[in-house]
PDB file of C-alpha atoms in Angstrom:
ATOM      1  CA  ILE A  26       5.611  -8.475  19.861  1.00 90.00           C
ATOM      2  CA  ILE A  27       4.813  -5.758  22.232  1.00 91.00           C
ATOM      3  CA  THR A  28       1.042  -6.020  24.184  1.00 91.00           C
ATOM      4  CA  ALA A  29       0.131  -3.954  26.968  1.00 90.00           C
ATOM      5  CA  PRO A  30      -3.053  -1.662  27.863  1.00 92.00           C
ATOM      6  CA  ALA A  31      -3.197   1.693  26.543  1.00 91.00           C
ATOM      7  CA  GLY A  32      -0.977   4.150  28.309  1.00 90.00           C
ATOM      8  CA  TYR A  33       1.581   1.685  29.121  1.00 91.00           C
ATOM      9  CA  GLY A  34       4.335   2.925  26.702  1.00 89.00           C
ATOM     10  CA  LYS A  35       4.458   0.536  24.131  1.00 89.00           C
ATOM     11  CA  THR A  36       5.049   3.793  21.386  1.00 91.00           C
ATOM     12  CA  TRP A  37       7.359   5.486  23.300  1.00 91.00           C
ATOM     13  CA  ALA A  38       9.879   2.323  23.604  1.00 91.00           C
ATOM     14  CA  LEU A  39       9.171   1.688  19.687  1.00 91.00           C
ATOM     15  CA  VAL A  40      10.142   5.503  19.084  1.00 92.00           C
ATOM     16  CA  ASP A  41      13.384   5.076  21.283  1.00 91.00           C
ATOM     17  CA  PHE A  42      14.259   1.882  19.255  1.00 90.00           C
ATOM     18  CA  ALA A  43      13.693   3.535  15.469  1.00 91.00           C
ATOM     19  CA  LEU A  44      15.537   6.502  16.934  1.00 88.00           C
ATOM     20  CA  GLN A  45      18.426   3.716  17.930  1.00 89.00           C
ATOM     21  CA  SER A  46      17.938   1.370  14.937  1.00 90.00           C
ATOM     22  CA  GLU A  47      21.236   1.263  12.200  1.00 88.00           C
ATOM     23  CA  VAL A  48      18.199  -0.650   9.741  1.00 89.00           C
ATOM     24  CA  GLY A  49      15.461   1.347   8.149  1.00 89.00           C
ATOM     25  CA  VAL A  50      12.514   1.421  10.080  1.00 94.00           C
ATOM     26  CA  CYS A  51       9.039   1.641   8.378  1.00 94.00           C
ATOM     27  CA  TRP A  52       6.363   2.491  10.779  1.00 94.00           C
ATOM     28  CA  TYR A  53       2.661   2.246  10.043  1.00 96.00           C
ATOM     29  CA  THR A  54       0.250   3.102  13.080  1.00 95.00           C
ATOM     30  CA  LEU A  55      -2.870   1.696  12.494  1.00 96.00           C
ATOM     31  CA  ASP A  56      -6.546   2.655  12.947  1.00 95.00           C
ATOM     32  CA  ASP A  57     -10.193   1.658  12.111  1.00 93.00           C
ATOM     33  CA  PHE A  58      -9.456   2.667   8.265  1.00 94.00           C
ATOM     34  CA  ASP A  59      -6.769   0.079   7.949  1.00 95.00           C
ATOM     35  CA  ARG A  60      -9.317  -2.646   8.510  1.00 96.00           C
ATOM     36  CA  ASP A  61      -9.549  -2.450   4.834  1.00 95.00           C
ATOM     37  CA  PRO A  62      -6.601  -4.737   3.155  1.00 95.00           C
ATOM     38  CA  TRP A  63      -6.259  -2.575   0.173  1.00 94.00           C
ATOM     39  CA  ASN A  64      -5.299   0.734   2.569  1.00 94.00           C
ATOM     40  CA  PHE A  65      -3.096  -1.998   4.536  1.00 96.00           C
ATOM     41  CA  ILE A  66      -0.971  -2.685   1.745  1.00 95.00           C
ATOM     42  CA  GLN A  67      -0.966   0.505   0.058  1.00 94.00           C
ATOM     43  CA  TYR A  68       0.123   2.640   3.566  1.00 96.00           C
ATOM     44  CA  LEU A  69       2.111  -0.331   4.031  1.00 96.00           C
ATOM     45  CA  VAL A  70       4.232   0.286   0.579  1.00 96.00           C
ATOM     46  CA  LEU A  71       3.937   4.116   1.631  1.00 95.00           C
ATOM     47  CA  SER A  72       5.740   3.857   4.647  1.00 95.00           C
ATOM     48  CA  VAL A  73       8.434   1.550   3.199  1.00 95.00           C
ATOM     49  CA  GLN A  74       8.761   4.258   0.618  1.00 95.00           C
ATOM     50  CA  ALA A  75       9.021   6.879   2.787  1.00 94.00           C
ATOM     51  CA  VAL A  76      12.493   4.602   4.213  1.00 93.00           C
ATOM     52  CA  LEU A  77      13.813   3.907   1.339  1.00 92.00           C
ATOM     53  CA  PRO A  78      11.839   5.626  -1.816  1.00 91.00           C
ATOM     54  CA  GLU A  79      14.088   3.915  -4.543  1.00 90.00           C
ATOM     55  CA  THR A  80      12.192   0.474  -3.534  1.00 92.00           C
ATOM     56  CA  MET A  81       8.380  -0.622  -3.973  1.00 94.00           C
ATOM     57  CA  ARG A  82       7.854   0.777  -7.642  1.00 91.00           C
ATOM     58  CA  ARG A  83       5.651  -2.100  -8.838  1.00 92.00           C
ATOM     59  CA  SER A  84       3.866  -2.147  -5.911  1.00 93.00           C
ATOM     60  CA  ALA A  85       2.551   1.773  -5.898  1.00 91.00           C
ATOM     61  CA  GLU A  86       1.907   1.597  -9.511  1.00 90.00           C
ATOM     62  CA  LEU A  87      -0.126  -1.493  -9.163  1.00 89.00           C
ATOM     63  CA  LEU A  88      -2.089  -0.195  -6.117  1.00 87.00           C
ATOM     64  CA  THR A  89      -3.193   2.443  -8.280  1.00 88.00           C
ATOM     65  CA  ARG A  90      -5.430   0.309 -10.606  1.00 88.00           C
ATOM     66  CA  ASP A  91      -8.459  -0.807  -9.804  1.00 84.00           C
ATOM     67  CA  ASP A  92      -8.793  -4.200 -11.674  1.00 89.00           C
ATOM     68  CA  VAL A  93      -6.483  -6.754  -9.802  1.00 90.00           C
ATOM     69  CA  PRO A  94      -7.579  -8.864  -7.075  1.00 92.00           C
ATOM     70  CA  PHE A  95      -6.218  -8.541  -3.770  1.00 91.00           C
ATOM     71  CA  ALA A  96      -4.065 -11.784  -3.364  1.00 91.00           C
ATOM     72  CA  ASN A  97      -2.138 -10.595  -6.516  1.00 92.00           C
ATOM     73  CA  ALA A  98      -1.630  -7.163  -5.484  1.00 93.00           C
ATOM     74  CA  ALA A  99      -0.369  -8.643  -1.665  1.00 93.00           C
ATOM     75  CA  ASN A 100       2.166 -11.219  -4.164  1.00 94.00           C
ATOM     76  CA  VAL A 101       3.594  -7.895  -5.471  1.00 94.00           C
ATOM     77  CA  VAL A 102       4.125  -6.371  -2.923  1.00 95.00           C
ATOM     78  CA  MET A 103       5.668  -9.216  -0.610  1.00 94.00           C
ATOM     79  CA  HIS A 104       8.296  -9.733  -3.719  1.00 93.00           C
ATOM     80  CA  ASP A 105       8.911  -5.885  -3.849  1.00 95.00           C
ATOM     81  CA  LEU A 106       9.699  -6.651  -0.050  1.00 94.00           C
ATOM     82  CA  ILE A 107      11.747  -9.471  -0.395  1.00 93.00           C
ATOM     83  CA  ALA A 108      13.688  -7.381  -3.401  1.00 93.00           C
ATOM     84  CA  VAL A 109      14.590  -4.205  -1.066  1.00 91.00           C
ATOM     85  CA  GLY A 110      17.212  -6.973  -0.348  1.00 85.00           C
ATOM     86  CA  LYS A 111      18.588  -5.306   2.806  1.00 90.00           C
ATOM     87  CA  PRO A 112      17.142  -5.150   6.154  1.00 93.00           C
ATOM     88  CA  LEU A 113      14.463  -3.129   7.063  1.00 94.00           C
ATOM     89  CA  THR A 114      11.886  -3.343  10.224  1.00 95.00           C
ATOM     90  CA  ILE A 115       8.742  -2.641   9.665  1.00 96.00           C
ATOM     91  CA  ILE A 116       6.334  -1.421  13.129  1.00 96.00           C
ATOM     92  CA  LEU A 117       2.782  -2.105  13.112  1.00 96.00           C
ATOM     93  CA  ASP A 118       1.513   0.095  16.042  1.00 95.00           C
ATOM     94  CA  ASP A 119      -1.818  -0.396  17.291  1.00 95.00           C
ATOM     95  CA  TRP A 120      -2.212  -4.067  15.317  1.00 95.00           C
ATOM     96  CA  HIS A 121      -5.450  -4.750  18.048  1.00 95.00           C
ATOM     97  CA  TYR A 122      -7.233  -2.073  15.337  1.00 96.00           C
ATOM     98  CA  VAL A 123      -6.717  -5.210  12.214  1.00 96.00           C
ATOM     99  CA  ASN A 124      -6.044  -8.008  14.306  1.00 93.00           C
ATOM    100  CA  ASP A 125      -9.336  -9.798  13.315  1.00 92.00           C
ATOM    101  CA  GLU A 126      -8.744  -8.793   9.718  1.00 93.00           C
ATOM    102  CA  ARG A 127      -8.109 -12.440   7.775  1.00 92.00           C
ATOM    103  CA  GLU A 128      -7.180 -11.227   4.677  1.00 93.00           C
ATOM    104  CA  ILE A 129      -4.184  -8.502   6.604  1.00 94.00           C
ATOM    105  CA  SER A 130      -3.171 -11.307   9.113  1.00 93.00           C
ATOM    106  CA  ASN A 131      -2.281 -13.797   6.337  1.00 92.00           C
ATOM    107  CA  PHE A 132      -0.598 -10.872   4.686  1.00 93.00           C
ATOM    108  CA  VAL A 133       1.572 -10.615   7.913  1.00 93.00           C
ATOM    109  CA  ALA A 134       2.221 -14.418   8.292  1.00 91.00           C
ATOM    110  CA  ASN A 135       3.498 -14.234   5.015  1.00 90.00           C
ATOM    111  CA  ILE A 136       6.072 -11.235   5.629  1.00 92.00           C
ATOM    112  CA  LEU A 137       7.143 -13.210   8.512  1.00 90.00           C
ATOM    113  CA  ASN A 138       7.506 -16.400   6.770  1.00 89.00           C
ATOM    114  CA  ARG A 139       8.526 -15.451   3.463  1.00 90.00           C
ATOM    115  CA  CYS A 140      10.688 -12.032   3.702  1.00 91.00           C
ATOM    116  CA  GLU A 141      13.669 -12.852   5.473  1.00 91.00           C
ATOM    117  CA  ASN A 142      15.306  -9.499   5.514  1.00 92.00           C
ATOM    118  CA  CYS A 143      12.111  -7.708   6.953  1.00 92.00           C
ATOM    119  CA  ARG A 144      11.620  -8.048  10.513  1.00 93.00           C
ATOM    120  CA  VAL A 145       8.078  -7.109  12.037  1.00 94.00           C
ATOM    121  CA  ILE A 146       7.602  -5.734  15.299  1.00 93.00           C
ATOM    122  CA  LEU A 147       3.580  -5.738  16.458  1.00 94.00           C
ATOM    123  CA  SER A 148       2.547  -3.201  19.073  1.00 93.00           C
ATOM    124  CA  SER A 149      -0.977  -4.387  20.179  1.00 93.00           C
ATOM    125  CA  ARG A 150      -3.009  -3.909  23.452  1.00 93.00           C
ATOM    126  CA  HIS A 151      -3.791  -7.661  23.286  1.00 89.00           C
ATOM    127  CA  TYR A 152      -2.006 -10.809  21.605  1.00 87.00           C
ATOM    128  CA  PRO A 153      -1.884 -10.963  17.959  1.00 86.00           C
ATOM    129  CA  SER A 154      -3.943 -14.085  16.235  1.00 82.00           C
ATOM    130  CA  LEU A 155      -1.441 -14.621  13.817  1.00 75.00           C
ATOM    131  CA  LYS A 156      -1.189 -17.498  11.563  1.00 66.00           C
ATOM    132  CA  ASN A 157       1.851 -19.234  12.615  1.00 59.00           C
ATOM    133  CA  THR A 158       2.767 -16.968  15.536  1.00 55.00           C
ATOM    134  CA  MET A 159       4.623 -20.180  17.155  1.00 47.00           C
ATOM    135  CA  LEU A 160       7.443 -18.901  14.712  1.00 51.00           C
ATOM    136  CA  LEU A 161       7.983 -16.067  16.368  1.00 53.00           C
ATOM    137  CA  THR A 162       9.034 -17.934  19.550  1.00 47.00           C
TER     138      THR A 162
END
């Protein structure tokens, strides 16, 4: 978790980290439109596919349908993330835009708890109110 007010260089620090990283880094810069849980998981899948194009196919296919409950879609995305099988860093830049969205917070908390190959970096102007953040210390 990286927290600081606007203009303190959070994003630049993450760019430097990503450029030096030896594992795949998926970057997702959030904004107000990402407060919709469906938008969030769709763009998360796209950010993973940008780094590892051969992955997340089940998720990408499922997310084109409109008859799937969000919880089911989130489960498929989670299983696809686990199935990547290699170390992966997911950067969620500007987390403060989605911090109060329960479904998104629960989904990211599940990634932190269940996806051993994934590391998640949250960059925010405020400390995140994620469920089970005590696991991060």
